[in-house]
Amino acid sequence: NAGVTQTPKFQVLKTGQSMTLQCAQDMNHNSMYWYRQDPGMGLRLIYYSASEGTTDKGEVPNGYNVSRLNKREFSLRLESAAPSQTSVYFCASSLTGGGYGYTFGSGTRLTVV
Amino acid sequence: GENVEQHPSTLSVQEGDSAVIKCTYSDSASNYFPWYKQELGKRPQLIIDIRSNVGEKKDQRIAVTLNKTAKHFSLHITETQPEDSAVYFCAASENSGAGSYQLTFGKGTKLSVIP
């Protein structure tokens, strides 16, 4: 039972390049999330998917797109990377509805130069 | 949307002492309040949570209290040990409609336990 798996773990991009962060969960959770973590800023929600087939913007969606490929997989795409997107990205999943904690992936450390 | 304030941002305690971290939230409709521990370079992990119909919950050396009237909740760690050193995040569950909920996190507290 792997839980939430994220790839890659580390990535360096040049400004303007694109990339997709992959996330998969095997816990049969309906809801999935992408957060970014910056020093002193806590965890900020980028996008979420309450259930398969739906996606919604979070607090900081600009510069990102997402795809809920199926119930297991939720990807995050940077179309044209900028230095301001240098961060640690965490994917998480949970049961649907309030009152459930998240299980986080191990994170992707992204540097944009 | 929900706003979660967390204090203090850093906390140093002597091994064996207690540590208290406090959070306030803005949305009176929030009804679920988890706490996460994040060790350096690792993922956040859920350590304890509380729902709005409960005032206090305890699990060994950690406890969480909730005051819905004042809209604040706190994490208490007793008999601290060096392995408690980490960043702790509080969160509140926000209902964005149609049964969709997301967690809004505080900015974190870096706890250092001095041997």
PDB file of C-alpha atoms in Angstrom:
ATOM      1  CA  ASN A   1       0.000   0.000   0.000  1.00  0.00           C
ATOM      2  CA  ALA A   2       1.939   3.028  -1.311  1.00  0.00           C
ATOM      3  CA  GLY A   3      -0.502   5.778  -0.214  1.00  0.00           C
ATOM      4  CA  VAL A   4       0.152   8.934  -2.265  1.00  0.00           C
ATOM      5  CA  THR A   5       2.988   8.809  -4.766  1.00  0.00           C
ATOM      6  CA  GLN A   6       4.462  11.905  -6.406  1.00  0.00           C
ATOM      7  CA  THR A   7       6.958  12.160  -9.222  1.00  0.00           C
ATOM      8  CA  PRO A   8       9.502  13.564  -9.723  1.00  0.00           C
ATOM      9  CA  LYS A   9      11.085  14.262  -6.320  1.00  0.00           C
ATOM     10  CA  PHE A  10      13.376  16.982  -7.622  1.00  0.00           C
ATOM     11  CA  GLN A  11      13.339  19.118 -10.776  1.00  0.00           C
ATOM     12  CA  VAL A  12      15.235  22.113 -12.115  1.00  0.00           C
ATOM     13  CA  LEU A  13      13.616  24.081 -14.916  1.00  0.00           C
ATOM     14  CA  LYS A  14      14.659  27.063 -16.932  1.00  0.00           C
ATOM     15  CA  THR A  15      12.309  30.025 -17.086  1.00  0.00           C
ATOM     16  CA  GLY A  16       9.682  29.408 -19.745  1.00  0.00           C
ATOM     17  CA  GLN A  17       9.962  25.624 -19.758  1.00  0.00           C
ATOM     18  CA  SER A  18       6.946  23.456 -19.037  1.00  0.00           C
ATOM     19  CA  MET A  19       6.530  20.349 -16.954  1.00  0.00           C
ATOM     20  CA  THR A  20       3.899  18.134 -15.354  1.00  0.00           C
ATOM     21  CA  LEU A  21       3.970  16.892 -11.785  1.00  0.00           C
ATOM     22  CA  GLN A  22       2.341  13.520 -11.367  1.00  0.00           C
ATOM     23  CA  CYS A  23       0.361  12.268  -8.384  1.00  0.00           C
ATOM     24  CA  ALA A  24      -1.353   8.940  -7.797  1.00  0.00           C
ATOM     25  CA  GLN A  25      -3.119   7.495  -4.767  1.00  0.00           C
ATOM     26  CA  ASP A  26      -4.184   3.944  -4.042  1.00  0.00           C
ATOM     27  CA  MET A  27      -6.447   4.597  -1.043  1.00  0.00           C
ATOM     28  CA  ASN A  28      -9.705   4.876  -3.029  1.00  0.00           C
ATOM     29  CA  HIS A  29     -10.036   8.520  -2.025  1.00  0.00           C
ATOM     30  CA  ASN A  30     -12.386  10.724  -4.032  1.00  0.00           C
ATOM     31  CA  SER A  31     -10.751  14.079  -3.300  1.00  0.00           C
ATOM     32  CA  MET A  32      -7.268  15.191  -4.333  1.00  0.00           C
ATOM     33  CA  TYR A  33      -5.333  18.415  -3.859  1.00  0.00           C
ATOM     34  CA  TRP A  34      -2.205  20.272  -4.909  1.00  0.00           C
ATOM     35  CA  TYR A  35      -0.477  22.578  -2.410  1.00  0.00           C
ATOM     36  CA  ARG A  36       2.699  24.583  -2.593  1.00  0.00           C
ATOM     37  CA  GLN A  37       4.899  25.206   0.430  1.00  0.00           C
ATOM     38  CA  ASP A  38       7.149  28.256   0.698  1.00  0.00           C
ATOM     39  CA  PRO A  39       9.209  29.321   3.726  1.00  0.00           C
ATOM     40  CA  GLY A  40       7.073  31.216   6.228  1.00  0.00           C
ATOM     41  CA  MET A  41       3.939  30.833   4.089  1.00  0.00           C
ATOM     42  CA  GLY A  42       2.632  27.481   5.200  1.00  0.00           C
ATOM     43  CA  LEU A  43       0.759  25.303   2.720  1.00  0.00           C
ATOM     44  CA  ARG A  44      -1.289  27.121   0.093  1.00  0.00           C
ATOM     45  CA  LEU A  45      -3.889  25.416  -2.058  1.00  0.00           C
ATOM     46  CA  ILE A  46      -3.316  25.621  -5.814  1.00  0.00           C
ATOM     47  CA  TYR A  47      -6.105  23.422  -7.204  1.00  0.00           C
ATOM     48  CA  TYR A  48      -8.295  20.659  -5.930  1.00  0.00           C
ATOM     49  CA  SER A  49     -10.565  17.956  -7.272  1.00  0.00           C
ATOM     50  CA  ALA A  50     -13.478  17.068  -5.018  1.00  0.00           C
ATOM     51  CA  SER A  51     -14.281  14.025  -7.117  1.00  0.00           C
ATOM     52  CA  GLU A  52     -13.374  12.428 -10.436  1.00  0.00           C
ATOM     53  CA  GLY A  53     -14.369  14.741 -13.280  1.00  0.00           C
ATOM     54  CA  THR A  54     -14.273  17.987 -11.287  1.00  0.00           C
ATOM     55  CA  THR A  55     -11.504  20.482 -10.611  1.00  0.00           C
ATOM     56  CA  ASP A  56     -11.561  23.892  -8.919  1.00  0.00           C
ATOM     57  CA  LYS A  57      -9.159  26.718  -8.223  1.00  0.00           C
ATOM     58  CA  GLY A  58      -7.669  27.215  -4.813  1.00  0.00           C
ATOM     59  CA  GLU A  59      -5.914  30.208  -3.285  1.00  0.00           C
ATOM     60  CA  VAL A  60      -2.978  30.467  -5.746  1.00  0.00           C
ATOM     61  CA  PRO A  61      -3.975  28.973  -9.143  1.00  0.00           C
ATOM     62  CA  ASN A  62      -2.275  31.444 -11.514  1.00  0.00           C
ATOM     63  CA  GLY A  63       0.315  29.836 -13.754  1.00  0.00           C
ATOM     64  CA  TYR A  64      -0.937  26.285 -13.169  1.00  0.00           C
ATOM     65  CA  ASN A  65      -3.364  23.832 -14.719  1.00  0.00           C
ATOM     66  CA  VAL A  66      -4.563  20.466 -13.482  1.00  0.00           C
ATOM     67  CA  SER A  67      -6.030  17.279 -14.856  1.00  0.00           C
ATOM     68  CA  ARG A  68      -7.939  14.657 -12.918  1.00  0.00           C
ATOM     69  CA  LEU A  69      -7.092  11.768 -15.190  1.00  0.00           C
ATOM     70  CA  ASN A  70      -9.116   9.187 -13.258  1.00  0.00           C
ATOM     71  CA  LYS A  71      -9.981   8.484  -9.640  1.00  0.00           C
ATOM     72  CA  ARG A  72      -6.350   7.647  -8.798  1.00  0.00           C
ATOM     73  CA  GLU A  73      -4.397  10.309 -10.646  1.00  0.00           C
ATOM     74  CA  PHE A  74      -4.260  14.104 -10.416  1.00  0.00           C
ATOM     75  CA  SER A  75      -1.559  15.984 -12.314  1.00  0.00           C
ATOM     76  CA  LEU A  76      -0.315  19.576 -12.048  1.00  0.00           C
ATOM     77  CA  ARG A  77       1.089  21.353 -15.088  1.00  0.00           C
ATOM     78  CA  LEU A  78       3.274  24.421 -15.305  1.00  0.00           C
ATOM     79  CA  GLU A  79       2.936  25.732 -18.868  1.00  0.00           C
ATOM     80  CA  SER A  80       5.645  28.399 -18.709  1.00  0.00           C
ATOM     81  CA  ALA A  81       7.659  28.178 -15.526  1.00  0.00           C
ATOM     82  CA  ALA A  82       8.669  31.336 -13.673  1.00  0.00           C
ATOM     83  CA  PRO A  83      11.170  31.817 -10.803  1.00  0.00           C
ATOM     84  CA  SER A  84       8.206  32.658  -8.524  1.00  0.00           C
ATOM     85  CA  GLN A  85       7.089  29.040  -8.929  1.00  0.00           C
ATOM     86  CA  THR A  86      10.200  27.769  -7.178  1.00  0.00           C
ATOM     87  CA  SER A  87       8.686  25.854  -4.278  1.00  0.00           C
ATOM     88  CA  VAL A  88       7.975  22.472  -2.766  1.00  0.00           C
ATOM     89  CA  TYR A  89       4.795  20.971  -4.174  1.00  0.00           C
ATOM     90  CA  PHE A  90       2.677  18.493  -2.244  1.00  0.00           C
ATOM     91  CA  CYS A  91      -0.132  16.375  -3.551  1.00  0.00           C
ATOM     92  CA  ALA A  92      -2.690  15.076  -1.046  1.00  0.00           C
ATOM     93  CA  SER A  93      -5.833  12.993  -1.023  1.00  0.00           C
ATOM     94  CA  SER A  94      -8.755  12.461   1.316  1.00  0.00           C
ATOM     95  CA  LEU A  95     -12.195  11.005   1.647  1.00  0.00           C
ATOM     96  CA  THR A  96     -14.894  13.366   0.392  1.00  0.00           C
ATOM     97  CA  GLY A  97     -16.722  15.674   2.760  1.00  0.00           C
ATOM     98  CA  GLY A  98     -15.624  17.674   5.771  1.00  0.00           C
ATOM     99  CA  GLY A  99     -14.062  15.953   8.712  1.00  0.00           C
ATOM    100  CA  TYR A 100     -11.320  13.966   7.016  1.00  0.00           C
ATOM    101  CA  GLY A 101      -7.598  14.530   7.187  1.00  0.00           C
ATOM    102  CA  TYR A 102      -5.301  14.484   4.212  1.00  0.00           C
ATOM    103  CA  THR A 103      -2.634  11.984   3.301  1.00  0.00           C
ATOM    104  CA  PHE A 104       0.257  13.781   1.655  1.00  0.00           C
ATOM    105  CA  GLY A 105       2.723  12.635  -0.943  1.00  0.00           C
ATOM    106  CA  SER A 106       6.448  13.005  -0.337  1.00  0.00           C
ATOM    107  CA  GLY A 107       6.674  16.266  -2.281  1.00  0.00           C
ATOM    108  CA  THR A 108       8.427  17.653  -5.357  1.00  0.00           C
ATOM    109  CA  ARG A 109      11.165  20.217  -4.889  1.00  0.00           C
ATOM    110  CA  LEU A 110      11.059  22.471  -7.965  1.00  0.00           C
ATOM    111  CA  THR A 111      13.621  25.118  -8.774  1.00  0.00           C
ATOM    112  CA  VAL A 112      13.077  27.523 -11.679  1.00  0.00           C
ATOM    113  CA  VAL A 113      16.209  29.373 -12.798  1.00  0.00           C
TER     114      VAL A 113
ATOM    115  CA  GLY B   1     -12.725  32.236   2.494  1.00  0.00           C
ATOM    116  CA  GLU B   2     -11.305  30.780   5.665  1.00  0.00           C
ATOM    117  CA  ASN B   3      -8.325  32.448   7.345  1.00  0.00           C
ATOM    118  CA  VAL B   4      -6.203  30.598   9.901  1.00  0.00           C
ATOM    119  CA  GLU B   5      -3.737  32.420  12.130  1.00  0.00           C
ATOM    120  CA  GLN B   6      -1.115  30.414  14.040  1.00  0.00           C
ATOM    121  CA  HIS B   7       1.118  31.501  16.927  1.00  0.00           C
ATOM    122  CA  PRO B   8       3.935  31.465  17.779  1.00  0.00           C
ATOM    123  CA  SER B   9       5.973  31.054  14.622  1.00  0.00           C
ATOM    124  CA  THR B  10       8.890  29.615  16.609  1.00  0.00           C
ATOM    125  CA  LEU B  11       8.956  27.948  20.014  1.00  0.00           C
ATOM    126  CA  SER B  12      11.877  26.594  22.037  1.00  0.00           C
ATOM    127  CA  VAL B  13      11.330  24.475  25.126  1.00  0.00           C
ATOM    128  CA  GLN B  14      13.491  22.395  27.425  1.00  0.00           C
ATOM    129  CA  GLU B  15      13.120  18.653  27.178  1.00  0.00           C
ATOM    130  CA  GLY B  16      10.379  17.538  29.551  1.00  0.00           C
ATOM    131  CA  ASP B  17       8.526  20.860  29.498  1.00  0.00           C
ATOM    132  CA  SER B  18       5.165  21.433  27.819  1.00  0.00           C
ATOM    133  CA  ALA B  19       4.570  23.217  24.515  1.00  0.00           C
ATOM    134  CA  VAL B  20       1.399  25.003  23.442  1.00  0.00           C
ATOM    135  CA  ILE B  21       0.588  26.215  19.923  1.00  0.00           C
ATOM    136  CA  LYS B  22      -2.507  28.317  19.282  1.00  0.00           C
ATOM    137  CA  CYS B  23      -4.618  28.892  16.182  1.00  0.00           C
ATOM    138  CA  THR B  24      -7.610  31.057  15.367  1.00  0.00           C
ATOM    139  CA  TYR B  25      -9.973  30.711  12.419  1.00  0.00           C
ATOM    140  CA  SER B  26     -12.433  33.068  10.798  1.00  0.00           C
ATOM    141  CA  ASP B  27     -15.247  30.920   9.349  1.00  0.00           C
ATOM    142  CA  SER B  28     -17.736  29.916  12.034  1.00  0.00           C
ATOM    143  CA  ALA B  29     -18.984  27.137   9.717  1.00  0.00           C
ATOM    144  CA  SER B  30     -15.643  25.292   9.893  1.00  0.00           C
ATOM    145  CA  ASN B  31     -16.125  22.029  11.748  1.00  0.00           C
ATOM    146  CA  TYR B  32     -12.918  20.006  11.455  1.00  0.00           C
ATOM    147  CA  PHE B  33      -9.509  20.982  12.814  1.00  0.00           C
ATOM    148  CA  PRO B  34      -6.481  18.727  12.183  1.00  0.00           C
ATOM    149  CA  TRP B  35      -2.876  19.198  13.259  1.00  0.00           C
ATOM    150  CA  TYR B  36       0.083  18.100  11.158  1.00  0.00           C
ATOM    151  CA  LYS B  37       3.719  17.511  12.054  1.00  0.00           C
ATOM    152  CA  GLN B  38       6.394  18.012   9.425  1.00  0.00           C
ATOM    153  CA  GLU B  39       9.952  16.918  10.042  1.00  0.00           C
ATOM    154  CA  LEU B  40      12.732  18.490   8.011  1.00  0.00           C
ATOM    155  CA  GLY B  41      12.549  17.389   4.389  1.00  0.00           C
ATOM    156  CA  LYS B  42       9.535  15.158   4.987  1.00  0.00           C
ATOM    157  CA  ARG B  43       5.840  15.295   4.199  1.00  0.00           C
ATOM    158  CA  PRO B  44       3.264  16.685   6.685  1.00  0.00           C
ATOM    159  CA  GLN B  45       1.691  13.924   8.739  1.00  0.00           C
ATOM    160  CA  LEU B  46      -1.571  14.037  10.648  1.00  0.00           C
ATOM    161  CA  ILE B  47      -0.986  13.718  14.382  1.00  0.00           C
ATOM    162  CA  ILE B  48      -4.370  14.581  15.893  1.00  0.00           C
ATOM    163  CA  ASP B  49      -7.669  16.141  14.879  1.00  0.00           C
ATOM    164  CA  ILE B  50     -10.836  17.421  16.509  1.00  0.00           C
ATOM    165  CA  ARG B  51     -14.372  17.967  15.301  1.00  0.00           C
ATOM    166  CA  SER B  52     -16.648  20.795  16.285  1.00  0.00           C
ATOM    167  CA  ASN B  53     -18.879  18.669  18.499  1.00  0.00           C
ATOM    168  CA  VAL B  54     -15.926  17.891  20.794  1.00  0.00           C
ATOM    169  CA  GLY B  55     -14.142  20.303  23.138  1.00  0.00           C
ATOM    170  CA  GLU B  56     -10.995  18.318  23.849  1.00  0.00           C
ATOM    171  CA  LYS B  57      -9.209  15.244  22.549  1.00  0.00           C
ATOM    172  CA  LYS B  58      -6.123  13.528  23.900  1.00  0.00           C
ATOM    173  CA  ASP B  59      -3.706  10.961  22.498  1.00  0.00           C
ATOM    174  CA  GLN B  60      -0.886  10.060  24.854  1.00  0.00           C
ATOM    175  CA  ARG B  61       1.316  13.175  25.196  1.00  0.00           C
ATOM    176  CA  ILE B  62      -0.600  15.339  22.752  1.00  0.00           C
ATOM    177  CA  ALA B  63      -3.978  16.997  23.190  1.00  0.00           C
ATOM    178  CA  VAL B  64      -6.079  19.446  21.265  1.00  0.00           C
ATOM    179  CA  THR B  65      -8.694  21.821  22.654  1.00  0.00           C
ATOM    180  CA  LEU B  66     -11.362  23.709  20.717  1.00  0.00           C
ATOM    181  CA  ASN B  67     -13.341  26.790  21.686  1.00  0.00           C
ATOM    182  CA  LYS B  68     -15.980  27.298  18.987  1.00  0.00           C
ATOM    183  CA  THR B  69     -17.359  30.460  20.538  1.00  0.00           C
ATOM    184  CA  ALA B  70     -13.984  32.169  20.430  1.00  0.00           C
ATOM    185  CA  LYS B  71     -12.997  30.390  17.189  1.00  0.00           C
ATOM    186  CA  HIS B  72      -9.674  29.142  18.445  1.00  0.00           C
ATOM    187  CA  PHE B  73      -8.030  25.786  18.997  1.00  0.00           C
ATOM    188  CA  SER B  74      -4.746  24.747  20.540  1.00  0.00           C
ATOM    189  CA  LEU B  75      -2.229  21.908  20.468  1.00  0.00           C
ATOM    190  CA  HIS B  76      -0.665  20.835  23.756  1.00  0.00           C
ATOM    191  CA  ILE B  77       2.400  18.601  23.926  1.00  0.00           C
ATOM    192  CA  THR B  78       3.446  17.427  27.380  1.00  0.00           C
ATOM    193  CA  GLU B  79       6.772  15.934  28.480  1.00  0.00           C
ATOM    194  CA  THR B  80       8.428  17.069  25.271  1.00  0.00           C
ATOM    195  CA  GLN B  81      11.209  14.970  23.765  1.00  0.00           C
ATOM    196  CA  PRO B  82      13.878  15.850  21.175  1.00  0.00           C
ATOM    197  CA  GLU B  83      11.962  13.854  18.546  1.00  0.00           C
ATOM    198  CA  ASP B  84       9.065  16.316  18.947  1.00  0.00           C
ATOM    199  CA  SER B  85      11.239  18.927  17.209  1.00  0.00           C
ATOM    200  CA  ALA B  86       9.492  19.732  13.904  1.00  0.00           C
ATOM    201  CA  VAL B  87       7.192  22.238  12.240  1.00  0.00           C
ATOM    202  CA  TYR B  88       3.569  21.940  13.313  1.00  0.00           C
ATOM    203  CA  PHE B  89       0.644  23.150  11.201  1.00  0.00           C
ATOM    204  CA  CYS B  90      -2.931  23.682  12.250  1.00  0.00           C
ATOM    205  CA  ALA B  91      -5.750  23.668   9.714  1.00  0.00           C
ATOM    206  CA  ALA B  92      -9.467  24.306   9.426  1.00  0.00           C
ATOM    207  CA  SER B  93     -11.883  22.646   7.024  1.00  0.00           C
ATOM    208  CA  GLU B  94     -13.626  25.094   4.689  1.00  0.00           C
ATOM    209  CA  ASN B  95     -16.829  24.226   2.848  1.00  0.00           C
ATOM    210  CA  SER B  96     -16.713  25.658  -0.665  1.00  0.00           C
ATOM    211  CA  GLY B  97     -20.177  24.362  -1.547  1.00  0.00           C
ATOM    212  CA  ALA B  98     -21.695  21.273  -3.158  1.00  0.00           C
ATOM    213  CA  GLY B  99     -20.103  19.017  -0.556  1.00  0.00           C
ATOM    214  CA  SER B 100     -16.595  20.162  -1.417  1.00  0.00           C
ATOM    215  CA  TYR B 101     -14.216  20.803   1.472  1.00  0.00           C
ATOM    216  CA  GLN B 102     -10.622  21.983   1.616  1.00  0.00           C
ATOM    217  CA  LEU B 103      -8.189  22.551   4.444  1.00  0.00           C
ATOM    218  CA  THR B 104      -6.797  26.026   5.048  1.00  0.00           C
ATOM    219  CA  PHE B 105      -3.486  25.840   6.894  1.00  0.00           C
ATOM    220  CA  GLY B 106      -1.805  28.136   9.354  1.00  0.00           C
ATOM    221  CA  LYS B 107       1.731  29.282   8.538  1.00  0.00           C
ATOM    222  CA  GLY B 108       3.331  26.815  10.929  1.00  0.00           C
ATOM    223  CA  THR B 109       5.232  26.748  14.223  1.00  0.00           C
ATOM    224  CA  LYS B 110       8.824  25.551  14.368  1.00  0.00           C
ATOM    225  CA  LEU B 111       9.206  23.709  17.669  1.00  0.00           C
ATOM    226  CA  SER B 112      12.695  23.061  19.002  1.00  0.00           C
ATOM    227  CA  VAL B 113      13.111  20.807  22.034  1.00  0.00           C
ATOM    228  CA  ILE B 114      16.432  21.430  23.757  1.00  0.00           C
ATOM    229  CA  PRO B 115      17.957  18.350  25.419  1.00  0.00           C
TER     230      PRO B 115
END
